[in-house]
Amino acid sequence: PEPPHREAPSPRMLSRFWVALIRLWCCSITSEGCGHLSTVLRQGSSLTQLDLGLNHVGVPGLKALCEALKAPQCGLQRLWLWGCSLPPFSCQDLSYALSCNRSLVTLDLGQNSLGFHGVKMLCDALRLQNCPLQTLRLKIEESDTDIQNLLREIKESNPRLAIDGSRRDPQRHRPSADDFLF
């Protein structure tokens, strides 16, 4: 059965609370919900970790999130977009956001078919010395030598960056409420 459609928390609601982690894994979040989350991030919220895995955020939703990542007030450190059906051309927005952002250290794009051109656009930002990203998850086709060569170049130019190409569900690698003391 289809999970019930849920809206993302409204910006007004989130601005009243100190929230470090929002985990909306497989919650039918759409581009509209991403717009709300983008507003919260651009307002300088306490949100540092956002998991939108297995949601159809759409291109407009990703654009909204990228606008937030470009904002100097955005303190997001970890963003999971695993299995969100992102198209290769969306990497242009992500690349520009990565070139502007100073806080994002983990970006999970696993199980999105970004292809060579999408990965190449991301790599343009990863070559920049000021890009803070330390962990990048991608869906990597083992047989695609062009992507393999491109990623090898990036690892040589940015040795602190870990690139994970595994296809396993990343659930166990993401924090839960048990990881935080309140």
PDB file of C-alpha atoms in Angstrom:
ATOM      1  CA  PRO A   1       0.000   0.000   0.000  1.00  0.00           C
ATOM      2  CA  GLU A   2       1.019   3.582  -0.664  1.00  0.00           C
ATOM      3  CA  PRO A   3       2.222   5.529   2.384  1.00  0.00           C
ATOM      4  CA  PRO A   4      -0.092   8.376   3.345  1.00  0.00           C
ATOM      5  CA  HIS A   5       0.760  11.762   1.856  1.00  0.00           C
ATOM      6  CA  ARG A   6       2.363  13.983   4.480  1.00  0.00           C
ATOM      7  CA  GLU A   7       3.329  17.590   4.205  1.00  0.00           C
ATOM      8  CA  ALA A   8       6.707  18.811   5.402  1.00  0.00           C
ATOM      9  CA  PRO A   9       6.632  20.832   8.608  1.00  0.00           C
ATOM     10  CA  SER A  10       5.759  24.456   7.987  1.00  0.00           C
ATOM     11  CA  PRO A  11       8.505  27.084   8.332  1.00  0.00           C
ATOM     12  CA  ARG A  12       6.518  28.822  11.075  1.00  0.00           C
ATOM     13  CA  MET A  13       6.233  25.624  13.108  1.00  0.00           C
ATOM     14  CA  LEU A  14       9.939  24.773  12.810  1.00  0.00           C
ATOM     15  CA  SER A  15      11.123  28.274  13.649  1.00  0.00           C
ATOM     16  CA  ARG A  16       9.714  27.892  17.178  1.00  0.00           C
ATOM     17  CA  PHE A  17      11.859  24.872  18.033  1.00  0.00           C
ATOM     18  CA  TRP A  18      15.524  23.931  18.094  1.00  0.00           C
ATOM     19  CA  VAL A  19      15.654  21.065  15.597  1.00  0.00           C
ATOM     20  CA  ALA A  20      18.933  19.529  14.465  1.00  0.00           C
ATOM     21  CA  LEU A  21      17.655  16.514  12.520  1.00  0.00           C
ATOM     22  CA  ILE A  22      14.603  15.990  10.346  1.00  0.00           C
ATOM     23  CA  ARG A  23      14.223  12.479   9.005  1.00  0.00           C
ATOM     24  CA  LEU A  24      11.503  12.276   6.360  1.00  0.00           C
ATOM     25  CA  TRP A  25      12.557   8.989   4.743  1.00  0.00           C
ATOM     26  CA  CYS A  26       9.843   7.734   2.359  1.00  0.00           C
ATOM     27  CA  CYS A  27       7.182  10.212   3.542  1.00  0.00           C
ATOM     28  CA  SER A  28       5.783  11.360   0.163  1.00  0.00           C
ATOM     29  CA  ILE A  29       7.514  14.740   0.446  1.00  0.00           C
ATOM     30  CA  THR A  30       7.056  16.701  -2.785  1.00  0.00           C
ATOM     31  CA  SER A  31       8.567  19.851  -4.246  1.00  0.00           C
ATOM     32  CA  GLU A  32       6.088  21.888  -2.177  1.00  0.00           C
ATOM     33  CA  GLY A  33       7.412  20.353   1.029  1.00  0.00           C
ATOM     34  CA  CYS A  34      10.973  21.050  -0.144  1.00  0.00           C
ATOM     35  CA  GLY A  35       9.971  24.682  -0.621  1.00  0.00           C
ATOM     36  CA  HIS A  36       8.917  24.857   3.044  1.00  0.00           C
ATOM     37  CA  LEU A  37      12.139  23.205   4.167  1.00  0.00           C
ATOM     38  CA  SER A  38      14.142  25.592   1.998  1.00  0.00           C
ATOM     39  CA  THR A  39      12.509  28.552   3.724  1.00  0.00           C
ATOM     40  CA  VAL A  40      13.469  27.142   7.120  1.00  0.00           C
ATOM     41  CA  LEU A  41      17.076  26.570   6.025  1.00  0.00           C
ATOM     42  CA  ARG A  42      17.424  30.060   4.560  1.00  0.00           C
ATOM     43  CA  GLN A  43      16.222  31.582   7.842  1.00  0.00           C
ATOM     44  CA  GLY A  44      19.257  30.243   9.664  1.00  0.00           C
ATOM     45  CA  SER A  45      17.495  27.459  11.559  1.00  0.00           C
ATOM     46  CA  SER A  46      19.261  24.989  13.824  1.00  0.00           C
ATOM     47  CA  LEU A  47      18.650  22.233  11.269  1.00  0.00           C
ATOM     48  CA  THR A  48      21.936  20.485  10.464  1.00  0.00           C
ATOM     49  CA  GLN A  49      20.731  17.127   9.097  1.00  0.00           C
ATOM     50  CA  LEU A  50      17.947  16.537   6.590  1.00  0.00           C
ATOM     51  CA  ASP A  51      16.968  13.111   5.273  1.00  0.00           C
ATOM     52  CA  LEU A  52      14.619  13.178   2.290  1.00  0.00           C
ATOM     53  CA  GLY A  53      15.496   9.706   1.013  1.00  0.00           C
ATOM     54  CA  LEU A  54      12.947   7.885  -1.158  1.00  0.00           C
ATOM     55  CA  ASN A  55      10.785  10.960  -1.717  1.00  0.00           C
ATOM     56  CA  HIS A  56       9.917  12.366  -5.118  1.00  0.00           C
ATOM     57  CA  VAL A  57      11.267  15.859  -4.444  1.00  0.00           C
ATOM     58  CA  GLY A  58      11.171  16.748  -8.144  1.00  0.00           C
ATOM     59  CA  VAL A  59      13.310  19.270  -9.969  1.00  0.00           C
ATOM     60  CA  PRO A  60      11.512  22.293  -8.416  1.00  0.00           C
ATOM     61  CA  GLY A  61      12.036  20.804  -4.947  1.00  0.00           C
ATOM     62  CA  LEU A  62      15.726  20.260  -5.589  1.00  0.00           C
ATOM     63  CA  LYS A  63      16.059  23.809  -6.926  1.00  0.00           C
ATOM     64  CA  ALA A  64      14.469  25.115  -3.712  1.00  0.00           C
ATOM     65  CA  LEU A  65      16.881  23.082  -1.585  1.00  0.00           C
ATOM     66  CA  CYS A  66      19.824  24.330  -3.661  1.00  0.00           C
ATOM     67  CA  GLU A  67      18.706  27.933  -3.121  1.00  0.00           C
ATOM     68  CA  ALA A  68      18.791  27.251   0.604  1.00  0.00           C
ATOM     69  CA  LEU A  69      22.265  25.692   0.383  1.00  0.00           C
ATOM     70  CA  LYS A  70      23.538  28.860  -1.306  1.00  0.00           C
ATOM     71  CA  ALA A  71      22.263  31.066   1.530  1.00  0.00           C
ATOM     72  CA  PRO A  72      24.969  32.098   4.008  1.00  0.00           C
ATOM     73  CA  GLN A  73      22.582  31.436   6.924  1.00  0.00           C
ATOM     74  CA  CYS A  74      22.117  27.787   5.947  1.00  0.00           C
ATOM     75  CA  GLY A  75      23.962  25.567   8.413  1.00  0.00           C
ATOM     76  CA  LEU A  76      22.903  22.232   6.928  1.00  0.00           C
ATOM     77  CA  GLN A  77      25.743  19.726   7.274  1.00  0.00           C
ATOM     78  CA  ARG A  78      24.195  16.505   5.986  1.00  0.00           C
ATOM     79  CA  LEU A  79      21.653  16.045   3.202  1.00  0.00           C
ATOM     80  CA  TRP A  80      20.308  12.665   2.119  1.00  0.00           C
ATOM     81  CA  LEU A  81      18.560  12.487  -1.253  1.00  0.00           C
ATOM     82  CA  TRP A  82      18.944   8.727  -1.716  1.00  0.00           C
ATOM     83  CA  GLY A  83      16.579   7.316  -4.338  1.00  0.00           C
ATOM     84  CA  CYS A  84      14.799  10.616  -5.083  1.00  0.00           C
ATOM     85  CA  SER A  85      14.715  10.119  -8.896  1.00  0.00           C
ATOM     86  CA  LEU A  86      16.912  13.141  -9.555  1.00  0.00           C
ATOM     87  CA  PRO A  87      17.687  13.645 -13.262  1.00  0.00           C
ATOM     88  CA  PRO A  88      21.240  14.305 -14.501  1.00  0.00           C
ATOM     89  CA  PHE A  89      20.539  17.945 -15.403  1.00  0.00           C
ATOM     90  CA  SER A  90      19.634  18.688 -11.760  1.00  0.00           C
ATOM     91  CA  CYS A  91      23.341  18.343 -10.960  1.00  0.00           C
ATOM     92  CA  GLN A  92      23.919  21.796 -12.418  1.00  0.00           C
ATOM     93  CA  ASP A  93      21.932  23.346  -9.557  1.00  0.00           C
ATOM     94  CA  LEU A  94      23.637  21.074  -7.037  1.00  0.00           C
ATOM     95  CA  SER A  95      27.067  21.932  -8.396  1.00  0.00           C
ATOM     96  CA  TYR A  96      26.454  25.651  -8.075  1.00  0.00           C
ATOM     97  CA  ALA A  97      25.047  25.199  -4.571  1.00  0.00           C
ATOM     98  CA  LEU A  98      28.130  23.191  -3.557  1.00  0.00           C
ATOM     99  CA  SER A  99      30.410  25.920  -4.878  1.00  0.00           C
ATOM    100  CA  CYS A 100      28.649  28.486  -2.632  1.00  0.00           C
ATOM    101  CA  ASN A 101      27.951  26.409   0.479  1.00  0.00           C
ATOM    102  CA  ARG A 102      30.339  26.399   3.452  1.00  0.00           C
ATOM    103  CA  SER A 103      28.716  23.864   5.782  1.00  0.00           C
ATOM    104  CA  LEU A 104      27.594  20.740   3.870  1.00  0.00           C
ATOM    105  CA  VAL A 105      29.946  17.834   4.622  1.00  0.00           C
ATOM    106  CA  THR A 106      27.772  14.867   3.541  1.00  0.00           C
ATOM    107  CA  LEU A 107      25.653  14.571   0.408  1.00  0.00           C
ATOM    108  CA  ASP A 108      23.915  11.283  -0.388  1.00  0.00           C
ATOM    109  CA  LEU A 109      22.786  11.003  -4.004  1.00  0.00           C
ATOM    110  CA  GLY A 110      22.829   7.205  -4.060  1.00  0.00           C
ATOM    111  CA  GLN A 111      20.276   5.423  -6.237  1.00  0.00           C
ATOM    112  CA  ASN A 112      19.821   8.443  -8.518  1.00  0.00           C
ATOM    113  CA  SER A 113      20.818   7.810 -12.134  1.00  0.00           C
ATOM    114  CA  LEU A 114      22.967  10.888 -12.707  1.00  0.00           C
ATOM    115  CA  GLY A 115      25.061   9.510 -15.565  1.00  0.00           C
ATOM    116  CA  PHE A 116      28.423  10.823 -16.706  1.00  0.00           C
ATOM    117  CA  HIS A 117      27.236  14.377 -17.408  1.00  0.00           C
ATOM    118  CA  GLY A 118      25.536  14.720 -14.023  1.00  0.00           C
ATOM    119  CA  VAL A 119      28.579  13.423 -12.163  1.00  0.00           C
ATOM    120  CA  LYS A 120      30.857  15.684 -14.235  1.00  0.00           C
ATOM    121  CA  MET A 121      28.824  18.750 -13.214  1.00  0.00           C
ATOM    122  CA  LEU A 122      29.154  17.764  -9.550  1.00  0.00           C
ATOM    123  CA  CYS A 123      32.872  17.176  -9.938  1.00  0.00           C
ATOM    124  CA  ASP A 124      33.383  20.726 -11.187  1.00  0.00           C
ATOM    125  CA  ALA A 125      32.345  21.973  -7.732  1.00  0.00           C
ATOM    126  CA  LEU A 126      34.256  19.255  -5.891  1.00  0.00           C
ATOM    127  CA  ARG A 127      37.507  20.433  -7.467  1.00  0.00           C
ATOM    128  CA  LEU A 128      37.188  23.793  -5.705  1.00  0.00           C
ATOM    129  CA  GLN A 129      39.429  24.133  -2.663  1.00  0.00           C
ATOM    130  CA  ASN A 130      36.706  25.789  -0.591  1.00  0.00           C
ATOM    131  CA  CYS A 131      34.132  23.004  -1.089  1.00  0.00           C
ATOM    132  CA  PRO A 132      33.614  21.531   2.424  1.00  0.00           C
ATOM    133  CA  LEU A 133      32.082  18.238   1.237  1.00  0.00           C
ATOM    134  CA  GLN A 134      33.779  15.227   2.844  1.00  0.00           C
ATOM    135  CA  THR A 135      31.411  12.379   1.909  1.00  0.00           C
ATOM    136  CA  LEU A 136      29.563  11.885  -1.369  1.00  0.00           C
ATOM    137  CA  ARG A 137      27.379   8.874  -2.137  1.00  0.00           C
ATOM    138  CA  LEU A 138      26.593   8.179  -5.773  1.00  0.00           C
ATOM    139  CA  LYS A 139      25.054   5.445  -7.851  1.00  0.00           C
ATOM    140  CA  ILE A 140      28.128   4.347  -9.783  1.00  0.00           C
ATOM    141  CA  GLU A 141      28.003   1.889 -12.635  1.00  0.00           C
ATOM    142  CA  GLU A 142      31.096  -0.283 -12.252  1.00  0.00           C
ATOM    143  CA  SER A 143      31.313  -0.742 -16.014  1.00  0.00           C
ATOM    144  CA  ASP A 144      31.345   2.997 -16.804  1.00  0.00           C
ATOM    145  CA  THR A 145      35.060   3.705 -17.169  1.00  0.00           C
ATOM    146  CA  ASP A 146      34.476   7.396 -17.931  1.00  0.00           C
ATOM    147  CA  ILE A 147      32.822   7.921 -14.552  1.00  0.00           C
ATOM    148  CA  GLN A 148      35.465   5.790 -12.819  1.00  0.00           C
ATOM    149  CA  ASN A 149      38.252   7.928 -14.347  1.00  0.00           C
ATOM    150  CA  LEU A 150      36.467  11.151 -13.440  1.00  0.00           C
ATOM    151  CA  LEU A 151      36.021  10.064  -9.826  1.00  0.00           C
ATOM    152  CA  ARG A 152      39.662   8.980  -9.638  1.00  0.00           C
ATOM    153  CA  GLU A 153      40.707  12.479 -10.772  1.00  0.00           C
ATOM    154  CA  ILE A 154      38.488  14.062  -8.124  1.00  0.00           C
ATOM    155  CA  LYS A 155      39.902  11.870  -5.368  1.00  0.00           C
ATOM    156  CA  GLU A 156      43.422  12.852  -6.437  1.00  0.00           C
ATOM    157  CA  SER A 157      42.611  16.561  -6.426  1.00  0.00           C
ATOM    158  CA  ASN A 158      40.520  16.379  -3.235  1.00  0.00           C
ATOM    159  CA  PRO A 159      41.972  13.592  -1.029  1.00  0.00           C
ATOM    160  CA  ARG A 160      39.755  14.414   1.980  1.00  0.00           C
ATOM    161  CA  LEU A 161      36.635  13.534  -0.037  1.00  0.00           C
ATOM    162  CA  ALA A 162      35.260  10.009   0.425  1.00  0.00           C
ATOM    163  CA  ILE A 163      33.162   8.768  -2.495  1.00  0.00           C
ATOM    164  CA  ASP A 164      30.869   5.844  -1.742  1.00  0.00           C
ATOM    165  CA  GLY A 165      29.332   3.988  -4.654  1.00  0.00           C
ATOM    166  CA  SER A 166      27.624   1.162  -2.796  1.00  0.00           C
ATOM    167  CA  ARG A 167      24.036   0.345  -3.657  1.00  0.00           C
ATOM    168  CA  ARG A 168      22.940  -0.736  -0.198  1.00  0.00           C
ATOM    169  CA  ASP A 169      20.234   1.088   1.676  1.00  0.00           C
ATOM    170  CA  PRO A 170      22.025   3.753   3.728  1.00  0.00           C
ATOM    171  CA  GLN A 171      19.560   3.605   6.664  1.00  0.00           C
ATOM    172  CA  ARG A 172      22.156   2.257   9.072  1.00  0.00           C
ATOM    173  CA  HIS A 173      24.589   5.065   8.251  1.00  0.00           C
ATOM    174  CA  ARG A 174      22.212   7.871   9.152  1.00  0.00           C
ATOM    175  CA  PRO A 175      21.695   9.126  12.672  1.00  0.00           C
ATOM    176  CA  SER A 176      18.509   8.580  14.584  1.00  0.00           C
ATOM    177  CA  ALA A 177      17.139  10.305  17.666  1.00  0.00           C
ATOM    178  CA  ASP A 178      19.130   7.821  19.763  1.00  0.00           C
ATOM    179  CA  ASP A 179      22.336   9.495  18.558  1.00  0.00           C
ATOM    180  CA  PHE A 180      21.494  12.763  20.296  1.00  0.00           C
ATOM    181  CA  LEU A 181      21.316  13.706  23.968  1.00  0.00           C
ATOM    182  CA  PHE A 182      18.511  16.052  24.900  1.00  0.00           C
TER     183      PHE A 182
END
